[in-house]
GROMACS .gro file of C-alpha atoms in nm:
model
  253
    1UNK     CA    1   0.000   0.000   0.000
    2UNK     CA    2   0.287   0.271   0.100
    3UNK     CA    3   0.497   0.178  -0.272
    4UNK     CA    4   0.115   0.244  -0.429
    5UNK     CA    5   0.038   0.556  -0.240
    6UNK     CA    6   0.416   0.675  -0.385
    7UNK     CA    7   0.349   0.529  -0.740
    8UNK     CA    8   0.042   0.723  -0.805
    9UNK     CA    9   0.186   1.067  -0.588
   10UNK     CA   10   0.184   1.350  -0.811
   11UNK     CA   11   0.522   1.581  -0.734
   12UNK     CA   12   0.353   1.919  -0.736
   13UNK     CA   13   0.658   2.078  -0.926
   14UNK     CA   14   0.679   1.855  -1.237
   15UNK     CA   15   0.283   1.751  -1.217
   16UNK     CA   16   0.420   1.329  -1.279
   17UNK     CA   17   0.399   1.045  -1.057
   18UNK     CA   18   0.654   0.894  -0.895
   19UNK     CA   19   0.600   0.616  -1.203
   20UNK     CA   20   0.584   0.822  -1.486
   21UNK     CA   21   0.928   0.990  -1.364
   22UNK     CA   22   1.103   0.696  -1.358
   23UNK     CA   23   0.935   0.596  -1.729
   24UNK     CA   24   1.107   0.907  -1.804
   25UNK     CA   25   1.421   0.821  -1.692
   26UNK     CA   26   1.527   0.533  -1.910
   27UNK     CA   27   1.412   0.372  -2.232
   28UNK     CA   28   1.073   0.150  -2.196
   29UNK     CA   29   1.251  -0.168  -2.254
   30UNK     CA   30   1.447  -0.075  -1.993
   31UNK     CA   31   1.186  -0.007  -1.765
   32UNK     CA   32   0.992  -0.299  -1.813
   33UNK     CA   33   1.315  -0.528  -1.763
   34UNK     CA   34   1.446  -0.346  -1.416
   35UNK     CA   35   1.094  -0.230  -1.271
   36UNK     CA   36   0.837  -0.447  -1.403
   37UNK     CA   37   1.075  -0.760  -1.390
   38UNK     CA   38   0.936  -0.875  -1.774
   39UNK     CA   39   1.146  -1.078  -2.014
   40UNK     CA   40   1.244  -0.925  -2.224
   41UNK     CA   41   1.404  -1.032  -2.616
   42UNK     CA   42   1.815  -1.018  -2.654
   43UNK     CA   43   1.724  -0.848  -2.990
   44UNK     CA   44   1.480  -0.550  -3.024
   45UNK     CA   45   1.489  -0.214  -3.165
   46UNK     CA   46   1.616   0.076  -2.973
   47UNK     CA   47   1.443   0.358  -3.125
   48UNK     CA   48   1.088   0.196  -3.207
   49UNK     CA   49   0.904   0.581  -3.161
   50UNK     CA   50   1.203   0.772  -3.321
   51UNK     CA   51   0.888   0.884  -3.589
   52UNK     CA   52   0.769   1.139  -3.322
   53UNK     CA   53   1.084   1.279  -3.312
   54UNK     CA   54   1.023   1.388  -3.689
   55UNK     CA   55   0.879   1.763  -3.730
   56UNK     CA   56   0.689   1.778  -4.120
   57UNK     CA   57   0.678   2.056  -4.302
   58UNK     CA   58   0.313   2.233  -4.386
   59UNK     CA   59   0.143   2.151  -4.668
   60UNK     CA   60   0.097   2.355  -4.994
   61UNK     CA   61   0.390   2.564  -4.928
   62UNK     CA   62   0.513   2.711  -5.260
   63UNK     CA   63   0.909   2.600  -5.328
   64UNK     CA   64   1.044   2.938  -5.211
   65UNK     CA   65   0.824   2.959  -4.885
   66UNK     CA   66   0.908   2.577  -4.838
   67UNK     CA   67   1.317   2.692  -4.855
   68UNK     CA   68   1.226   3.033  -4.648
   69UNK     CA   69   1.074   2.769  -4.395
   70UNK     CA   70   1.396   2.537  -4.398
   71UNK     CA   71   1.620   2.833  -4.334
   72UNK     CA   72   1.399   3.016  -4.081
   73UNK     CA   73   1.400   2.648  -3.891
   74UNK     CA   74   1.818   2.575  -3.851
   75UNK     CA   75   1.895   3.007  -3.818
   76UNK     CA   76   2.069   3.017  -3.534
   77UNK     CA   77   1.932   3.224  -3.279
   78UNK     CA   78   2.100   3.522  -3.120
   79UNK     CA   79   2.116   3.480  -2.707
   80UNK     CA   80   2.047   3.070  -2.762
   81UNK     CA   81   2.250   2.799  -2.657
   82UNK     CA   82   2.367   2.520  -2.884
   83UNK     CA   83   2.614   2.252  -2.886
   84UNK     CA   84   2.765   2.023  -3.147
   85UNK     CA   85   2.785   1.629  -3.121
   86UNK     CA   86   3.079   1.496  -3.312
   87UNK     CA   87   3.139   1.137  -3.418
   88UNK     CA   88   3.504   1.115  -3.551
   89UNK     CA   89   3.615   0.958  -3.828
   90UNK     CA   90   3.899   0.890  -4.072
   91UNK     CA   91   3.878   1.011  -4.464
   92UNK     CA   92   3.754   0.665  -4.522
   93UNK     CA   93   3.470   0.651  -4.331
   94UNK     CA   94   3.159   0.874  -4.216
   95UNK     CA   95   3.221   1.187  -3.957
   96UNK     CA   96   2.887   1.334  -3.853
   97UNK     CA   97   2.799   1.625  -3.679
   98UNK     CA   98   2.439   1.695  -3.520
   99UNK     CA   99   2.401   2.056  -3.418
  100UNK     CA  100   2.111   2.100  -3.151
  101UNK     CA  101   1.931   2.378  -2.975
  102UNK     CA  102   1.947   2.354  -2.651
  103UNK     CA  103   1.665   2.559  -2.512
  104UNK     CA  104   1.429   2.371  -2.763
  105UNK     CA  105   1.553   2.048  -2.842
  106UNK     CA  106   1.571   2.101  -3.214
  107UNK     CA  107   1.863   1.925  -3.439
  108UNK     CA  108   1.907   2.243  -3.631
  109UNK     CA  109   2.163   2.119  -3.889
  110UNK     CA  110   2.310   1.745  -3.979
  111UNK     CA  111   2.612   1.695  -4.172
  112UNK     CA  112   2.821   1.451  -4.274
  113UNK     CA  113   3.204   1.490  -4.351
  114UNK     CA  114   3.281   1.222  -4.608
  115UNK     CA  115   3.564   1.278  -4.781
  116UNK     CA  116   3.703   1.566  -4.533
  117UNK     CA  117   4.053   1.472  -4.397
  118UNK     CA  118   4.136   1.528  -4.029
  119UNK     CA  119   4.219   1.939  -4.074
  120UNK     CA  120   3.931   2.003  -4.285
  121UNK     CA  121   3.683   1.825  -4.036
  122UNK     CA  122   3.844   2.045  -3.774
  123UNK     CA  123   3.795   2.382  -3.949
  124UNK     CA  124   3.463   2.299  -4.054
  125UNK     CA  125   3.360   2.217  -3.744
  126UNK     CA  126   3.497   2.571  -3.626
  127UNK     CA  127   3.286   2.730  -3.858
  128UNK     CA  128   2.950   2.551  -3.744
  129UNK     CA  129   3.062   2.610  -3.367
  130UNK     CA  130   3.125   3.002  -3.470
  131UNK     CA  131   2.769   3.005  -3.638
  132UNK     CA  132   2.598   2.873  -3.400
  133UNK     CA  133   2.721   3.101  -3.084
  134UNK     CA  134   3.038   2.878  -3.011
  135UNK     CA  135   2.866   2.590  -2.971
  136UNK     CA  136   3.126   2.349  -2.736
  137UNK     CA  137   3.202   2.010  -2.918
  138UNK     CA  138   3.101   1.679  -2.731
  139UNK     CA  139   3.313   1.444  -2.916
  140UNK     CA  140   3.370   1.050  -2.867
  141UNK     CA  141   3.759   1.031  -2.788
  142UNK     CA  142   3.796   0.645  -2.787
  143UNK     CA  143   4.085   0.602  -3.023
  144UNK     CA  144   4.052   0.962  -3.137
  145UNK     CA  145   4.322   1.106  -2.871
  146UNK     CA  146   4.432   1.397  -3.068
  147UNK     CA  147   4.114   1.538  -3.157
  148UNK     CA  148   4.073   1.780  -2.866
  149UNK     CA  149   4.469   1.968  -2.877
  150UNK     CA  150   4.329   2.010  -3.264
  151UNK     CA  151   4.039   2.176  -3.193
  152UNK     CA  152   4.157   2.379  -2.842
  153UNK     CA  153   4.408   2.501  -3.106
  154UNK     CA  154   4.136   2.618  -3.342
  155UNK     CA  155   4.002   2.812  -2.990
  156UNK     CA  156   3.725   2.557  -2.918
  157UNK     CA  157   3.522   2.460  -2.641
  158UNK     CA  158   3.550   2.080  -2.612
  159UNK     CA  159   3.374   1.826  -2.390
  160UNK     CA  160   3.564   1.450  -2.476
  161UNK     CA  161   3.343   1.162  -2.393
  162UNK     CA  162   3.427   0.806  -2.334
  163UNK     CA  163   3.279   0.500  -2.520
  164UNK     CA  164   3.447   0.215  -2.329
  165UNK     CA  165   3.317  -0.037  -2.110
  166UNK     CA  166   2.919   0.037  -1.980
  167UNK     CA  167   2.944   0.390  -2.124
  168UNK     CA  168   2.807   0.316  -2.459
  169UNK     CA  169   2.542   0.140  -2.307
  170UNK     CA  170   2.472   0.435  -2.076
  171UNK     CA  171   2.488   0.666  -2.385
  172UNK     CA  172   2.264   0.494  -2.572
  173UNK     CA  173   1.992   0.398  -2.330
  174UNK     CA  174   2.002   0.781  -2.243
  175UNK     CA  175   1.931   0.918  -2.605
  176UNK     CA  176   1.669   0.586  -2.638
  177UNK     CA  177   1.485   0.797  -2.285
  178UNK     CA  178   1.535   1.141  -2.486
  179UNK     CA  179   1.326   1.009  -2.820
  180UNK     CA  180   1.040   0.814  -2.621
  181UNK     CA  181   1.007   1.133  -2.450
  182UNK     CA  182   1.058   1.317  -2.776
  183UNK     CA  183   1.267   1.584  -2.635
  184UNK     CA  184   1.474   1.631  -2.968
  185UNK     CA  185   1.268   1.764  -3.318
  186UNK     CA  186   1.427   1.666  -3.695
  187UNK     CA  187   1.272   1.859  -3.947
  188UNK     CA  188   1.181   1.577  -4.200
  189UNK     CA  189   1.257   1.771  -4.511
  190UNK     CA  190   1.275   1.476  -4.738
  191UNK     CA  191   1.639   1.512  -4.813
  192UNK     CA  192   1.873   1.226  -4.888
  193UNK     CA  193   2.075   1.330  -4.528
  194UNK     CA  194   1.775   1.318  -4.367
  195UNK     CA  195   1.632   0.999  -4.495
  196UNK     CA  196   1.981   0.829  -4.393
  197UNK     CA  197   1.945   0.952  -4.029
  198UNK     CA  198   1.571   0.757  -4.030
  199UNK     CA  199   1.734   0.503  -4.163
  200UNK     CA  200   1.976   0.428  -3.910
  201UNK     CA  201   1.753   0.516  -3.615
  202UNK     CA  202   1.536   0.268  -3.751
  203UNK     CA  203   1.758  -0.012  -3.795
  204UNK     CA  204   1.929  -0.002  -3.471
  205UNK     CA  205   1.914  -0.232  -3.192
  206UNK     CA  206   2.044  -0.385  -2.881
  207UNK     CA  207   2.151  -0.748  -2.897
  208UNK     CA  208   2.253  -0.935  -2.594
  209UNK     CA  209   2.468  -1.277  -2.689
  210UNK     CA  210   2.539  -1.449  -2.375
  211UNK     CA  211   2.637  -1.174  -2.087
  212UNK     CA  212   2.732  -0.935  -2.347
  213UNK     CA  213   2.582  -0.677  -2.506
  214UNK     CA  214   2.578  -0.512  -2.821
  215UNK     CA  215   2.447  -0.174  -3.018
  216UNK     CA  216   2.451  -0.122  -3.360
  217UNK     CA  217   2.291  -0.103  -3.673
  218UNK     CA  218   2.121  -0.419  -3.789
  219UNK     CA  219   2.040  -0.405  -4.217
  220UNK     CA  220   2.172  -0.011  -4.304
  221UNK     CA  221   2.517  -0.158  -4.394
  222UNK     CA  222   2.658  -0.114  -4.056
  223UNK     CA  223   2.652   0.218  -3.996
  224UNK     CA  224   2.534   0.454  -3.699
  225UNK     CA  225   2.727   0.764  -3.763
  226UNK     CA  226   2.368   0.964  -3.692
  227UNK     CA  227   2.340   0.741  -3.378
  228UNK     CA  228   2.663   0.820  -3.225
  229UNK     CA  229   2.653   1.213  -3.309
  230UNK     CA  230   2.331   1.239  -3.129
  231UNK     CA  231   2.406   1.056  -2.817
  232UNK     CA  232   2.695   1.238  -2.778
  233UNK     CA  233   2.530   1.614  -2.829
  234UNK     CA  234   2.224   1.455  -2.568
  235UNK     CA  235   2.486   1.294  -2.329
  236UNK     CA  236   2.410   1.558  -2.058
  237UNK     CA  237   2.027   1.615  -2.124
  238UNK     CA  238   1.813   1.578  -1.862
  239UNK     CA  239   1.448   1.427  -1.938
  240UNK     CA  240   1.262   1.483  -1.574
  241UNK     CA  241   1.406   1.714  -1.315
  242UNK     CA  242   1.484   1.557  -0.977
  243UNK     CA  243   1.320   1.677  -0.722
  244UNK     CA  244   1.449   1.602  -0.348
  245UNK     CA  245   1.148   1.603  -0.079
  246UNK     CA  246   1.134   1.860   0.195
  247UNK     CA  247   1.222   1.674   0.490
  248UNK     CA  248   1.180   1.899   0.799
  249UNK     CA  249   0.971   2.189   0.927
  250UNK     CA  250   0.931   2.565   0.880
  251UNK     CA  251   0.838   2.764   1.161
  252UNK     CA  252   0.886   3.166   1.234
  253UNK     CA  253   0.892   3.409   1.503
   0.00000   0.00000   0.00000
């Protein structure tokens, strides 16, 4: 009766129960498997509700209003807040950047690097952070050790974030909490970029073989690029605000 009374409590600053907080908190797999003790499958998507994440663009806009729309929607803002998220990679491969709003959750502008050697991803990515009021870089540094003395030399604000061990699992499940709760907004503009990043979002998932488990993309030819840059410019965002109880007693003269 007392962990019911608590469940269905409504915290008077956030208006959620003490259950819906916790829902908030962590992915809904997640929840089921560590509060509701369910079963649940070593395979299974991680982003099954990234669609609501996905902000359309009104109908029977003429081609210039539709661009004037697109351009109004990733302006940065003067007085805002806004940080990059950086997955590094070599010429080779794919280096993505996400670049998101902070005050309203919006993933203003997507790119991706291909082809860009190591200097020209580092002075492209100091023209984005200059754009976009400074925006500080959280970057994965696992394997990637020189990345930050390049960009403190380009006069950057850096924030290097570890992949090893339980980290990427930590990562992950906290961006999985941030799209169930739909606290970031992709304009689905119907490019090619943006089409990839649905793609990927859609194909990942979390496979457990034995003790171990595993994150990554299941059919879109292996890559997460889009996955990686967004939990790493979400890393530090919050979903419910914890509140500590008053514990004690007011009283005046």
């Amino acid at each position: 009766p007392l962990m019911k009374e608590k469940e269905n409590r409504k915290d008077p600053k956030t208006g959620l129960t003490y259950r819906q907080r916790l829902e908030r908190r962590m992915s809904k797999a997640r929840y089921e498997q560590d509060y509701l003790a369910k079963f649940v499958t070593n395979t299974y998507s991680v982003f099954p509700t990234f669609d609501k994440c996905l902000e359309k663009i009104p109908a029977n806009l003429s081609e210039d209003e539709k661009i004037a729309y697109i351009e109004n929607w990733r302006a940065p803002k003067p007085y805002y807040s806004y940080s990059i998220g950086y997955d590094p990679a070599s010429i080779n491969d794919s280096p993505v950047i996400w670049v998101k709003e902070e005050e309203t959750g919006k993933i203003v502008f997507i790119a991706d690097m291909l082809g860009m050697n190591w200097d020209a991803q580092f002075d492209y990515i100091r023209m984005i952070s200059l754009r976009y009021n400074n925006a500080p870089i959280k970057f994965g540094r696992t394997g990637h050790e020189m990345i930050e003395s390049q960009l403190i030399k380009r006069y950057l604000t850096t924030i290097a974030i570890n992949e090893q061990g339980s980290n990427k699992e930590n990562l992950v499940e906290n961006l999985a909490r941030i799209v169930e709760n739909k606290q970031i907004i992709i304009l689905d503009d119907g490019e090619e970029l943006t089409e990839r990043v649905k793609l990927e979002f859609d194909d990942y998932v979390r496979d457990k073989k034995d003790k171990k488990i595993f994150y990554h993309n299941a059919t879109s030819d292996g890559h997460d690029d889009h996955v990686s840059a967004a939990y790493f410019v979400c890393y530090d965002t919050e979903s419910v605000e914890t509140v500590i109880p008053y514990d004690g007693y007011i009283a005046g003269v």
